[in-house]
Coordinates of C-alpha atoms in Angstrom, one line a residue:
K1 CA 92.9 59.2 183.7
A2 CA 91.3 59.3 180.3
P3 CA 93.4 61.0 177.6
N4 CA 91.4 64.2 177.6
G5 CA 90.0 64.1 181.1
N6 CA 87.5 62.1 183.1
R7 CA 84.6 63.1 180.8
D8 CA 86.2 61.7 177.7
G9 CA 86.6 58.0 178.6
E10 CA 86.0 55.4 181.2
T11 CA 88.7 55.6 184.0
N12 CA 90.0 53.3 186.7
L13 CA 89.0 55.9 189.2
G14 CA 85.5 56.0 187.9
D15 CA 85.3 52.3 188.1
L16 CA 86.6 52.4 191.7
I17 CA 83.9 55.0 192.5
T18 CA 81.2 52.6 191.2
D19 CA 82.6 49.9 193.6
A20 CA 82.2 52.5 196.4
L21 CA 78.6 53.2 195.3
V22 CA 77.8 49.5 195.5
W23 CA 79.4 49.3 198.9
G24 CA 77.4 52.4 200.1
A25 CA 74.1 51.0 198.9
K26 CA 74.8 47.7 200.7
Q27 CA 75.5 49.6 203.9
N28 CA 72.1 51.1 203.6
G29 CA 70.5 47.6 203.1
E30 CA 70.0 48.1 199.4
T31 CA 70.8 45.5 196.8
V32 CA 72.0 46.8 193.5
D33 CA 72.6 45.2 190.1
A34 CA 74.9 47.8 188.7
A35 CA 76.5 51.1 189.6
I36 CA 77.1 54.1 187.3
T37 CA 79.1 57.3 187.8
N38 CA 79.5 60.4 185.6
G39 CA 83.0 61.4 184.5
G40 CA 82.1 65.1 185.0
G41 CA 81.7 64.5 188.7
I42 CA 85.3 63.3 189.0
R43 CA 87.3 66.5 189.3
A44 CA 90.8 65.2 189.9
T45 CA 93.0 62.1 189.8
I46 CA 94.6 60.4 192.7
E47 CA 98.3 59.6 192.6
A48 CA 99.6 56.2 193.8
G49 CA 100.2 56.0 197.6
D50 CA 98.3 56.8 200.7
I51 CA 94.9 58.4 200.1
T52 CA 93.7 61.1 202.4
K53 CA 90.2 62.4 203.0
K54 CA 91.4 65.7 201.3
D55 CA 92.3 63.6 198.2
V56 CA 88.8 62.2 198.1
N57 CA 87.1 65.6 198.6
T58 CA 89.2 67.0 195.8
V59 CA 88.1 64.2 193.5
L60 CA 84.4 64.3 194.5
P61 CA 83.9 67.9 195.7
F62 CA 80.1 68.3 195.2
G63 CA 78.6 66.6 198.2
N64 CA 76.3 64.4 196.2
T65 CA 74.9 61.5 198.0
N66 CA 74.7 57.8 197.0
A67 CA 71.3 56.9 195.6
V68 CA 69.6 53.9 194.0
V69 CA 66.9 53.8 191.4
T70 CA 65.2 51.0 189.4
L71 CA 65.4 51.0 185.6
T72 CA 64.0 48.7 183.1
G73 CA 66.3 47.0 180.7
K74 CA 65.1 49.2 177.9
Q75 CA 65.8 52.3 180.1
L76 CA 69.3 50.9 180.9
V77 CA 70.1 50.7 177.1
T78 CA 68.8 54.3 176.7
L79 CA 71.1 55.3 179.6
F80 CA 74.2 54.1 177.8
E81 CA 73.0 55.6 174.6
Q82 CA 72.6 59.0 176.3
Q83 CA 76.4 59.1 176.7
W84 CA 76.3 60.6 173.2
Q85 CA 75.1 64.1 174.2
P86 CA 72.5 66.4 172.5
A87 CA 73.5 68.6 169.6
G88 CA 75.5 71.6 170.9
A89 CA 76.7 70.0 174.1
Q90 CA 80.1 71.0 175.3
H91 CA 81.3 67.4 175.2
P92 CA 79.8 65.2 172.4
V93 CA 80.2 62.1 174.5
L94 CA 80.2 61.8 178.3
W95 CA 81.5 58.3 179.1
L96 CA 80.0 56.7 182.2
G97 CA 82.1 54.8 184.8
V98 CA 80.4 51.4 185.3
S99 CA 80.6 48.6 187.8
N100 CA 82.8 45.7 186.7
N101 CA 79.8 43.4 186.3
V102 CA 78.4 45.5 183.4
S103 CA 79.5 45.2 179.7
Y104 CA 78.2 46.4 176.4
Q105 CA 79.1 47.0 172.8
Y106 CA 78.1 49.9 170.6
T107 CA 78.1 51.2 167.1
T108 CA 77.9 54.8 166.0
D109 CA 76.4 56.7 163.1
Q110 CA 75.8 60.3 162.2
E111 CA 72.5 62.1 162.6
T112 CA 71.5 65.6 161.7
V113 CA 69.6 67.5 164.4
D114 CA 68.4 71.0 163.6
G115 CA 71.1 71.3 160.9
V116 CA 73.9 70.1 163.1
T117 CA 75.5 66.7 162.5
V118 CA 76.1 64.7 165.7
T119 CA 77.3 61.2 166.4
R120 CA 74.8 58.8 168.0
G121 CA 75.7 55.6 169.7
H122 CA 73.6 52.4 169.5
V123 CA 74.1 50.0 172.4
F124 CA 73.8 46.2 172.0
N125 CA 75.0 43.1 173.9
L126 CA 74.4 44.8 177.2
T127 CA 74.9 42.4 180.1
V128 CA 74.7 42.6 183.8
N129 CA 76.4 39.8 185.8
G130 CA 77.0 38.0 182.5
K131 CA 73.3 37.9 181.6
K132 CA 71.8 39.7 178.6
V133 CA 69.7 42.7 179.6
T134 CA 66.1 42.3 178.5
D135 CA 63.7 45.2 177.9
D136 CA 61.1 44.3 180.5
A137 CA 63.4 43.1 183.3
T138 CA 64.2 45.6 186.1
Y139 CA 67.7 46.6 187.4
K140 CA 68.6 48.5 190.5
V141 CA 71.3 51.0 189.7
A142 CA 73.4 52.9 192.2
G143 CA 74.8 56.3 191.4
N144 CA 75.3 59.8 192.8
S145 CA 72.2 61.9 193.5
F146 CA 73.1 64.5 190.8
L147 CA 73.3 61.8 188.0
L148 CA 70.2 59.9 189.2
A149 CA 68.2 63.2 189.1
G150 CA 69.0 63.4 185.4
G151 CA 72.2 65.4 185.5
D152 CA 74.6 65.7 182.6
N153 CA 71.7 65.0 180.2
F154 CA 71.1 61.4 181.5
T155 CA 67.4 62.1 181.7
V156 CA 66.3 58.5 181.5
F157 CA 67.0 58.3 185.3
Q158 CA 64.0 60.6 185.8
Q159 CA 61.8 57.7 184.4
G160 CA 63.2 55.3 187.1
T161 CA 61.1 54.1 190.0
G162 CA 61.8 53.4 193.7
Y163 CA 64.4 56.1 194.2
V164 CA 66.2 55.8 197.5
D165 CA 68.8 58.2 198.8
T166 CA 71.2 56.4 201.1
G167 CA 72.5 59.6 202.7
F168 CA 76.1 58.6 202.2
V169 CA 78.1 61.5 200.8

C-alpha cells in the first residue's frame, strides 16, 4: 500500500490488477499494449495468504468491467500527465497503476490556474515493451470501464477510439 493510500502512489496491488486487466482482455480475444488502473478504484489492501472472492470484492467493489481503448502515443503521454489533477481537486496527484511493460520519467513545475498554484507533471522517456512511445503510433490500453470513460479526470480516454467492453467484472 502506498504511504497515504492507493491514490497517493503506485502499489503492488495496482500492478497486479493491471496484470489481471491484460489477462481479461486476452480472454476476450483482445490484444493490448498496456494496462492502467486508477488508485481510487482500489478500496482496500489484501493481506498475505489465501485470497477469497470476498477479499477481491472488498478491494474492487464497484462492478466496473474490463475495457480496451486505442490511444495515440501523444494521448498516452497526456494520460500520464493527467495524474496531476486540476486545481482544487481533492488529491493533487492520482497515481496510476501500470502494467510492468510500461515505464516513464517525469519532471514537475508549478503553474498558476485561476489564482491557485498547482504542480504539473511533464512526462518523457515513455516506453511500452522497451520501445519509445511516438506521438503518431497507436497503443491498445486495457483498464476498468470507469477510468476508460474519463473517470477521475483522466479525460484523454474520451478521445480514444475502438472502445471495447469485455464484460469481465
